[in-house]
Coordinates of C-alpha atoms in Angstrom, one line a residue:
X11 CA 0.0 0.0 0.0
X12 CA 1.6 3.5 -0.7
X13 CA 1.4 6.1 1.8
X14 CA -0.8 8.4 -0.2
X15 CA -3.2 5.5 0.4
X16 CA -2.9 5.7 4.7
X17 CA -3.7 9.0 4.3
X18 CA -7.1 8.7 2.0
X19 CA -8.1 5.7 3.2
X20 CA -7.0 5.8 7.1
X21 CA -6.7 9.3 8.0
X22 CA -9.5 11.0 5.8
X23 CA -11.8 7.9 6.3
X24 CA -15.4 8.9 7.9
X25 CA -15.9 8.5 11.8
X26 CA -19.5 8.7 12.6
X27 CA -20.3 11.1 9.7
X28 CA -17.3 13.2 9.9
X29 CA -13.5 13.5 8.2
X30 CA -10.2 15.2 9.4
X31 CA -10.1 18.6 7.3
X32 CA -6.5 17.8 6.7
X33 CA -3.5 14.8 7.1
X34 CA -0.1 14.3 6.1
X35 CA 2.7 11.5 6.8
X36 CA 5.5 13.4 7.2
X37 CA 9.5 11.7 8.1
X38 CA 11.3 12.6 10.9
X39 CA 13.3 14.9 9.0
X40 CA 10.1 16.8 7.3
X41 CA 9.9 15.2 4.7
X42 CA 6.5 14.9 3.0
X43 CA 5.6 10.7 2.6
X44 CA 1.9 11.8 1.5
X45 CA -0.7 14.3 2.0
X46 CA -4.3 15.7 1.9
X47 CA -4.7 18.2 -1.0
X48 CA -5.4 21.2 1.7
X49 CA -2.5 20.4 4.4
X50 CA -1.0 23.2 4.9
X51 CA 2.7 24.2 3.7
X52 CA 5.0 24.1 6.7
X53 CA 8.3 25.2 7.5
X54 CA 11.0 23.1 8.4
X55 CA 11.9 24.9 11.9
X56 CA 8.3 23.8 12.7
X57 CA 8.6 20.1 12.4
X58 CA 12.3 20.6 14.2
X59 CA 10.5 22.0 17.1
X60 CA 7.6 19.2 17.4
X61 CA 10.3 17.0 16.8
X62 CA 12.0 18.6 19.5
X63 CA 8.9 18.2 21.8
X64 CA 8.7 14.5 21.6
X65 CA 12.2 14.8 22.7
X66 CA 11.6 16.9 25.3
X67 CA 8.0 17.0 26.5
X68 CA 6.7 20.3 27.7
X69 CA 8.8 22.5 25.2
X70 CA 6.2 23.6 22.8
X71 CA 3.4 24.4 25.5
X72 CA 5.3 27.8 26.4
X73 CA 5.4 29.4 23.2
X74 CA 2.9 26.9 21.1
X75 CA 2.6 24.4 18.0
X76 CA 3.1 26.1 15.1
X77 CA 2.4 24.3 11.8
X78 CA 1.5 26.2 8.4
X79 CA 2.1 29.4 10.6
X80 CA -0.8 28.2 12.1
X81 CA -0.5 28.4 16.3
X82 CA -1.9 25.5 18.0
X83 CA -2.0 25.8 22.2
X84 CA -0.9 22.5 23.2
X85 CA -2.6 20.5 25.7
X86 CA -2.4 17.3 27.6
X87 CA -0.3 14.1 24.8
X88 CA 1.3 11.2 26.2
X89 CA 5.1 12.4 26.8
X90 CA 6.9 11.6 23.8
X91 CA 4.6 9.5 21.7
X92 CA 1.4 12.0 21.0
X93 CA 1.1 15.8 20.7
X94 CA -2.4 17.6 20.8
X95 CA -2.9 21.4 20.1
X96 CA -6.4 22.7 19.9
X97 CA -7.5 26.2 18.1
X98 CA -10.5 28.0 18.5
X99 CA -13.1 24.8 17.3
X100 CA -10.4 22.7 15.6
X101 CA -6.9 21.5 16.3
X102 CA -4.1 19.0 15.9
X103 CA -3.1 15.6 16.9
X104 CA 0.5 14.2 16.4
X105 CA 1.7 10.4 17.0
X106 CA 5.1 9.9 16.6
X107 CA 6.1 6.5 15.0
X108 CA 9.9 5.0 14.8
X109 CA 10.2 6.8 11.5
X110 CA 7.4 9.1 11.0
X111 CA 4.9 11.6 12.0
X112 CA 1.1 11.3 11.9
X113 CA -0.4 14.4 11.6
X114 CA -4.4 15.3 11.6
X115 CA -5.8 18.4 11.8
X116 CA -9.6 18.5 12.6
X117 CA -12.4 21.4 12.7
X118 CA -15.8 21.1 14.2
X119 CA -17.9 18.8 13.7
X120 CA -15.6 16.3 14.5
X121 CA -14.6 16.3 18.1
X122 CA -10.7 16.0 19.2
X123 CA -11.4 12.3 20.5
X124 CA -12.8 11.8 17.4
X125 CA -9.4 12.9 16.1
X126 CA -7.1 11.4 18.0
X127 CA -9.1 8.1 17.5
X128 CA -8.2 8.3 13.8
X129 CA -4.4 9.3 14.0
X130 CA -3.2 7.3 17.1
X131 CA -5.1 4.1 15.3
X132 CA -3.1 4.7 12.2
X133 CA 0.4 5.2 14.4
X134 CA -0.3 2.7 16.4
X135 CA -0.7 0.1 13.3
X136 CA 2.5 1.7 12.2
X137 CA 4.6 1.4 15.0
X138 CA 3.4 -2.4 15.5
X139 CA 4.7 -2.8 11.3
X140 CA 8.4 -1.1 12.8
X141 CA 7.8 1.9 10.9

């Protein structure tokens, strides 16, 4: 299976009526494995810094999650295996695998749980295959 295909068939799939807006696979060292049409365009000092946070948990919550010069708050993750930003009515979940990111962004309808359902399933599976 490619990785374009986790993305539209895992992380844009439909949970209980609703979709992420966005999600992207993205390596380690930012580099884009696949993508939703609309993710945004990040920097690469942004994925250093969330990078950075599963590295050394707490790091982003001062000054924020920034990705697509978009600023996510953080709030409560599991210390170096899941970051979650929320802003306004939608935010961001990240689960860190062995070589990759998970990345889903979400607006309301769907609820955060909702979101972190999808992405930590998807890292999970990942992380069992050694990826």
């Amino acid at each position: 299976m490619s990785w374009q295909a986790y993305v539209d068939d895992h992380l844009l799939c439909d949970v209980d009526g609703q979709h992420l807006s966005a999600a992207a696979i993205v390596g380690h060292d930012g580099s884009v494995w696949a993508q939703s049409d609309n993710f945004p365009q990040f920097k690469p000092e942004e994925i250093n810094a969330i990078m950075n946070d599963f590295n050394e948990p707490g790091s982003l919550a001062p000054t924020g999650l920034y990705l697509g010069s978009t600023k996510y708050m953080v709030i409560q993750g599991e210390p170096g295996a899941v970051i979650r930003g929320k802003k306004g009515s939608g935010g961001i979940t990240i689960k860190k695998t062995n070589l990759a990111l998970i990345i889903g962004i979400y607006d309301e309808p769907m609820t955060p749980g909702q979101c972190n359902v999808v992405v930590e399933r998807l890292g999970d599976y990942l992380l069992e295959q050694a990826f």
